[in-house]
GROMACS .gro file of C-alpha atoms in nm:
model
  299
    1MET     CA    1   0.295   3.236  16.034
    2LEU     CA    2   0.124   3.552  15.906
    3GLY     CA    3   0.354   3.783  16.102
    4PHE     CA    4   0.352   4.122  15.932
    5SER     CA    5   0.241   3.993  15.589
    6GLU     CA    6  -0.043   4.249  15.584
    7HIS     CA    7   0.234   4.513  15.565
    8PRO     CA    8   0.458   4.374  15.286
    9GLN     CA    9   0.635   4.710  15.248
   10LEU     CA   10   0.754   4.677  15.609
   11GLU     CA   11   0.886   4.323  15.586
   12LYS     CA   12   1.224   4.403  15.425
   13VAL     CA   13   1.278   4.690  15.668
   14LEU     CA   14   1.189   4.465  15.960
   15PHE     CA   15   1.425   4.198  15.825
   16VAL     CA   16   1.719   4.442  15.845
   17VAL     CA   17   1.613   4.569  16.190
   18VAL     CA   18   1.566   4.218  16.331
   19LEU     CA   19   1.893   4.093  16.181
   20CYS     CA   20   2.092   4.386  16.323
   21SER     CA   21   1.925   4.348  16.661
   22TYR     CA   22   2.000   3.974  16.664
   23LEU     CA   23   2.367   4.028  16.581
   24LEU     CA   24   2.384   4.292  16.856
   25THR     CA   25   2.222   4.046  17.097
   26LEU     CA   26   2.474   3.774  17.013
   27LEU     CA   27   2.772   4.009  17.042
   28GLY     CA   28   2.664   4.199  17.354
   29ASN     CA   29   2.540   3.906  17.561
   30THR     CA   30   2.833   3.683  17.467
   31LEU     CA   31   3.069   3.963  17.575
   32ILE     CA   32   2.895   3.996  17.914
   33LEU     CA   33   2.912   3.618  17.962
   34LEU     CA   34   3.283   3.611  17.881
   35LEU     CA   35   3.360   3.906  18.110
   36SER     CA   36   3.160   3.751  18.397
   37ILE     CA   37   3.352   3.424  18.361
   38LEU     CA   38   3.704   3.551  18.286
   39ASP     CA   39   3.731   3.857  18.511
   40PRO     CA   40   3.763   3.762  18.884
   41ARG     CA   41   3.643   4.111  18.986
   42LEU     CA   42   3.304   4.033  18.835
   43HIS     CA   43   3.263   3.713  19.037
   44SER     CA   44   2.985   3.863  19.252
   45PRO     CA   45   2.611   3.789  19.284
   46MET     CA   46   2.515   4.093  19.074
   47TYR     CA   47   2.719   3.976  18.775
   48PHE     CA   48   2.622   3.613  18.833
   49PHE     CA   49   2.256   3.712  18.785
   50LEU     CA   50   2.351   3.935  18.491
   51SER     CA   51   2.532   3.644  18.322
   52ASN     CA   52   2.219   3.431  18.373
   53LEU     CA   53   2.015   3.706  18.206
   54SER     CA   54   2.262   3.726  17.916
   55PHE     CA   55   2.256   3.348  17.861
   56LEU     CA   56   1.876   3.354  17.879
   57ASP     CA   57   1.856   3.635  17.620
   58LEU     CA   58   2.086   3.444  17.385
   59CYS     CA   59   1.863   3.137  17.401
   60PHE     CA   60   1.542   3.344  17.393
   61THR     CA   61   1.621   3.521  17.066
   62THR     CA   62   1.776   3.215  16.899
   63THR     CA   63   1.447   3.032  16.959
   64CYS     CA   64   1.247   3.265  16.737
   65VAL     CA   65   1.468   3.502  16.534
   66PRO     CA   66   1.606   3.260  16.267
   67GLN     CA   67   1.251   3.148  16.182
   68MET     CA   68   1.134   3.509  16.189
   69LEU     CA   69   1.409   3.618  15.948
   70PHE     CA   70   1.321   3.332  15.712
   71ASN     CA   71   0.954   3.435  15.711
   72LEU     CA   72   1.029   3.805  15.668
   73TRP     CA   73   1.266   3.752  15.373
   74GLY     CA   74   1.071   3.522  15.142
   75PRO     CA   75   0.717   3.430  15.041
   76ALA     CA   76   0.721   3.104  15.243
   77LYS     CA   77   0.592   3.176  15.592
   78THR     CA   78   0.547   2.830  15.736
   79ILE     CA   79   0.656   2.642  16.046
   80SER     CA   80   0.604   2.273  16.120
   81PHE     CA   81   0.382   2.163  16.407
   82LEU     CA   82   0.688   2.019  16.584
   83GLY     CA   83   0.878   2.342  16.525
   84CYS     CA   84   0.585   2.540  16.667
   85PHE     CA   85   0.572   2.308  16.970
   86VAL     CA   86   0.945   2.348  17.040
   87GLN     CA   87   0.929   2.724  16.990
   88LEU     CA   88   0.630   2.762  17.221
   89PHE     CA   89   0.785   2.541  17.491
   90ILE     CA   90   1.120   2.724  17.496
   91PHE     CA   91   0.965   3.069  17.453
   92LEU     CA   92   0.727   3.015  17.746
   93SER     CA   93   0.997   2.869  17.968
   94LEU     CA   94   1.255   3.141  17.903
   95GLY     CA   95   1.001   3.426  17.915
   96THR     CA   96   0.878   3.306  18.256
   97THR     CA   97   1.234   3.262  18.379
   98GLU     CA   98   1.320   3.620  18.280
   99CYS     CA   99   1.021   3.757  18.476
  100ILE     CA  100   1.136   3.574  18.792
  101LEU     CA  101   1.504   3.651  18.734
  102LEU     CA  102   1.437   4.026  18.709
  103ALA     CA  103   1.257   4.006  19.045
  104VAL     CA  104   1.557   3.819  19.194
  105MET     CA  105   1.790   4.090  19.060
  106ALA     CA  106   1.569   4.357  19.221
  107PHE     CA  107   1.602   4.175  19.556
  108ASP     CA  108   1.980   4.167  19.508
  109ARG     CA  109   1.985   4.544  19.447
  110TYR     CA  110   1.758   4.599  19.750
  111VAL     CA  111   2.002   4.419  19.979
  112ALA     CA  112   2.301   4.600  19.822
  113VAL     CA  113   2.149   4.945  19.887
  114CYS     CA  114   1.946   4.890  20.205
  115GLN     CA  115   2.171   4.636  20.382
  116PRO     CA  116   2.519   4.711  20.241
  117LEU     CA  117   2.710   4.589  20.549
  118HIS     CA  118   2.530   4.254  20.545
  119TYR     CA  119   2.524   4.209  20.165
  120ALA     CA  120   2.802   3.948  20.152
  121THR     CA  121   2.642   3.737  20.427
  122ILE     CA  122   2.285   3.760  20.288
  123ILE     CA  123   2.352   3.720  19.913
  124HIS     CA  124   2.617   3.452  19.944
  125PRO     CA  125   2.712   3.228  19.647
  126ARG     CA  126   2.493   2.938  19.760
  127LEU     CA  127   2.182   3.158  19.787
  128SER     CA  128   2.262   3.316  19.449
  129CYS     CA  129   2.268   2.971  19.284
  130GLN     CA  130   1.948   2.870  19.462
  131LEU     CA  131   1.763   3.186  19.352
  132ALA     CA  132   1.878   3.140  18.991
  133ALA     CA  133   1.775   2.772  19.004
  134VAL     CA  134   1.429   2.871  19.133
  135ALA     CA  135   1.384   3.112  18.840
  136TRP     CA  136   1.484   2.850  18.581
  137THR     CA  137   1.271   2.579  18.749
  138ILE     CA  138   0.957   2.796  18.762
  139GLY     CA  139   1.005   2.874  18.393
  140LEU     CA  140   1.031   2.505  18.307
  141VAL     CA  141   0.728   2.409  18.518
  142GLU     CA  142   0.515   2.685  18.363
  143SER     CA  143   0.604   2.566  18.013
  144VAL     CA  144   0.540   2.199  18.098
  145VAL     CA  145   0.194   2.291  18.228
  146GLN     CA  146   0.079   2.541  17.964
  147THR     CA  147   0.234   2.414  17.638
  148PRO     CA  148   0.046   2.079  17.614
  149SER     CA  149  -0.292   2.233  17.702
  150THR     CA  150  -0.241   2.500  17.434
  151LEU     CA  151  -0.141   2.255  17.160
  152ARG     CA  152  -0.432   2.023  17.242
  153LEU     CA  153  -0.677   2.292  17.126
  154PRO     CA  154  -0.886   2.215  16.813
  155PHE     CA  155  -0.722   2.446  16.560
  156CYS     CA  156  -0.903   2.598  16.261
  157PRO     CA  157  -0.843   2.428  15.922
  158HIS     CA  158  -0.659   2.729  15.774
  159HIS     CA  159  -0.374   2.690  16.031
  160GLN     CA  160  -0.277   3.057  15.999
  161VAL     CA  161  -0.103   3.186  16.312
  162ASP     CA  162  -0.162   3.562  16.322
  163ASP     CA  163   0.177   3.640  16.474
  164PHE     CA  164   0.550   3.607  16.404
  165VAL     CA  165   0.612   3.347  16.677
  166CYS     CA  166   0.420   3.054  16.828
  167GLU     CA  167   0.304   3.186  17.163
  168VAL     CA  168  -0.007   3.130  17.373
  169PRO     CA  169  -0.228   3.430  17.276
  170ALA     CA  170  -0.175   3.370  16.901
  171LEU     CA  171  -0.249   2.996  16.927
  172ILE     CA  172  -0.560   3.054  17.137
  173ARG     CA  173  -0.689   3.288  16.863
  174LEU     CA  174  -0.621   3.010  16.608
  175SER     CA  175  -0.855   2.769  16.788
  176CYS     CA  176  -1.206   2.705  16.654
  177GLY     CA  177  -1.319   2.540  16.978
  178ASP     CA  178  -1.390   2.649  17.335
  179THR     CA  179  -1.085   2.827  17.476
  180THR     CA  180  -1.232   2.926  17.815
  181TYR     CA  181  -1.004   2.693  18.011
  182ASN     CA  182  -0.694   2.813  17.824
  183GLU     CA  183  -0.785   3.179  17.870
  184ILE     CA  184  -0.838   3.125  18.244
  185GLN     CA  185  -0.508   2.937  18.261
  186MET     CA  186  -0.329   3.221  18.080
  187ALA     CA  187  -0.489   3.481  18.309
  188VAL     CA  188  -0.386   3.294  18.625
  189ALA     CA  189  -0.035   3.242  18.487
  190SER     CA  190  -0.013   3.613  18.400
  191VAL     CA  191  -0.094   3.705  18.761
  192PHE     CA  192   0.169   3.473  18.911
  193ILE     CA  193   0.436   3.531  18.648
  194LEU     CA  194   0.385   3.899  18.563
  195VAL     CA  195   0.191   4.075  18.836
  196VAL     CA  196   0.350   3.909  19.143
  197PRO     CA  197   0.716   3.951  19.033
  198LEU     CA  198   0.646   4.307  18.915
  199SER     CA  199   0.486   4.388  19.251
  200LEU     CA  200   0.793   4.252  19.432
  201ILE     CA  201   1.016   4.463  19.207
  202LEU     CA  202   0.811   4.777  19.282
  203VAL     CA  203   0.821   4.707  19.657
  204SER     CA  204   1.200   4.657  19.638
  205TYR     CA  205   1.249   4.983  19.451
  206GLY     CA  206   1.016   5.164  19.691
  207ALA     CA  207   1.244   5.059  19.977
  208ILE     CA  208   1.552   5.149  19.770
  209ALA     CA  209   1.411   5.497  19.697
  210ARG     CA  210   1.349   5.560  20.067
  211ALA     CA  211   1.702   5.444  20.154
  212VAL     CA  212   1.857   5.661  19.881
  213LEU     CA  213   1.665   5.971  19.997
  214ARG     CA  214   1.804   5.921  20.349
  215ILE     CA  215   2.162   5.949  20.219
  216SER     CA  216   2.290   6.296  20.307
  217SER     CA  217   2.548   6.351  20.030
  218ALA     CA  218   2.451   6.403  19.665
  219LYS     CA  219   2.747   6.187  19.557
  220GLY     CA  220   2.628   5.901  19.775
  221ARG     CA  221   2.276   5.925  19.634
  222ARG     CA  222   2.410   5.919  19.277
  223LYS     CA  223   2.627   5.616  19.353
  224ALA     CA  224   2.338   5.427  19.515
  225PHE     CA  225   2.102   5.511  19.230
  226GLY     CA  226   2.370   5.416  18.976
  227THR     CA  227   2.380   5.059  19.110
  228CYS     CA  228   2.008   5.018  19.032
  229SER     CA  229   1.937   5.238  18.730
  230SER     CA  230   2.041   4.985  18.464
  231HIS     CA  231   1.823   4.712  18.611
  232LEU     CA  232   1.531   4.952  18.648
  233ILE     CA  233   1.552   5.050  18.279
  234VAL     CA  234   1.562   4.683  18.173
  235VAL     CA  235   1.261   4.602  18.396
  236THR     CA  236   1.063   4.894  18.250
  237LEU     CA  237   1.134   4.795  17.888
  238PHE     CA  238   1.066   4.424  17.940
  239TYR     CA  239   0.754   4.438  18.156
  240SER     CA  240   0.584   4.717  17.961
  241SER     CA  241   0.613   4.520  17.636
  242VAL     CA  242   0.516   4.183  17.788
  243ILE     CA  243   0.211   4.329  17.963
  244ALA     CA  244   0.105   4.491  17.632
  245VAL     CA  245   0.113   4.144  17.470
  246TYR     CA  246  -0.041   3.922  17.739
  247LEU     CA  247  -0.288   4.161  17.903
  248GLN     CA  248  -0.419   4.333  17.589
  249PRO     CA  249  -0.795   4.383  17.523
  250LYS     CA  250  -0.966   4.174  17.256
  251ASN     CA  251  -0.988   4.397  16.949
  252PRO     CA  252  -0.806   4.409  16.612
  253TYR     CA  253  -0.621   4.731  16.694
  254ALA     CA  254  -0.484   4.591  17.020
  255ARG     CA  255  -0.384   4.269  16.841
  256GLU     CA  256  -0.191   4.461  16.575
  257ARG     CA  257  -0.023   4.677  16.837
  258GLY     CA  258   0.054   4.363  17.039
  259LYS     CA  259   0.258   4.223  16.749
  260PHE     CA  260   0.494   4.519  16.758
  261PHE     CA  261   0.525   4.502  17.136
  262GLY     CA  262   0.589   4.127  17.104
  263LEU     CA  263   0.857   4.195  16.846
  264PHE     CA  264   1.017   4.446  17.082
  265TYR     CA  265   1.034   4.214  17.383
  266ALA     CA  266   1.145   3.916  17.172
  267VAL     CA  267   1.411   4.102  16.972
  268GLY     CA  268   1.457   4.456  17.103
  269THR     CA  269   1.506   4.410  17.477
  270PRO     CA  270   1.765   4.127  17.448
  271SER     CA  271   1.975   4.351  17.221
  272LEU     CA  272   1.935   4.658  17.444
  273ASN     CA  273   2.011   4.482  17.775
  274PRO     CA  274   2.389   4.450  17.713
  275LEU     CA  275   2.407   4.812  17.594
  276ILE     CA  276   2.224   4.936  17.903
  277TYR     CA  277   2.444   4.739  18.141
  278THR     CA  278   2.775   4.816  17.968
  279LEU     CA  279   2.715   5.184  17.894
  280ARG     CA  280   2.593   5.258  18.247
  281ASN     CA  281   2.827   5.026  18.439
  282LYS     CA  282   3.184   5.142  18.501
  283GLU     CA  283   3.294   4.803  18.636
  284VAL     CA  284   3.187   4.622  18.318
  285LYS     CA  285   3.367   4.881  18.105
  286ARG     CA  286   3.682   4.842  18.316
  287ALA     CA  287   3.660   4.462  18.282
  288PHE     CA  288   3.630   4.500  17.904
  289ARG     CA  289   3.941   4.721  17.894
  290ARG     CA  290   4.132   4.471  18.111
  291LEU     CA  291   4.030   4.189  17.876
  292LEU     CA  292   4.145   4.389  17.571
  293TRP     CA  293   4.473   4.476  17.743
  294LYS     CA  294   4.541   4.106  17.809
  295GLU     CA  295   4.478   4.027  17.442
  296VAL     CA  296   4.697   4.315  17.314
  297LYS     CA  297   4.981   4.296  17.568
  298PRO     CA  298   5.160   3.977  17.441
  299SER     CA  299   5.200   4.124  17.094
   0.00000   0.00000   0.00000
């Protein structure tokens, strides 16, 4: 796993950054999960989807960060073939699930803003579970299809993965055989997993923007926008970095830049998501204070 070995002066700095981000991810996402489970006022579709996102981010980072920290810290930068297989399978599955889940959350926000009186009847608990199950199932199916075809490639004898994690673009570059089928497969998957969900998100937010502009009071517009702003920031950070990795042109500069974008979406966005949702969400902050009060009150 070459990672950032061509920049040895950066490796120790990146180790500290990645470690801090990982600890933030564990703390922030675990807190959101606990609040969503323990506080009855957060038992709504919005926080159900948010707890799914937090659980996904916990698993997503744990798949790659420990190995990444090991490689950044010492001279040994290896991973077993089985370890690479497991990492690729989980990484693909969870990354796909997050793309679909963000689209589901955009639909939830669309109904909340554009159909507020019918929100409870449209986004009922059963539909929420079904939508979450669809996201997780699509992620699993995508990984089951793409992982074996990627690992069946004839890899070059040097076995040097020019990345910090086993993912499809890096393993395709490692192949010394014909990768046309795999590249077509990745392009088709990118359309269905990146472009289609992102298009649905943009359509949802287009409808939300029109609905918000029709609200007469400035306070009402701020409140409506406030229910969507956190999700919109998360979508922007996640999709911009993923698109930079999977839809990059074939040249050394783009490949080097893609590593840093890949590092950001694998480590940065999972640590920022809890901060974005907690700092911009009054209900989550109130739930946190209620949880602290329960812990302090008996003493």
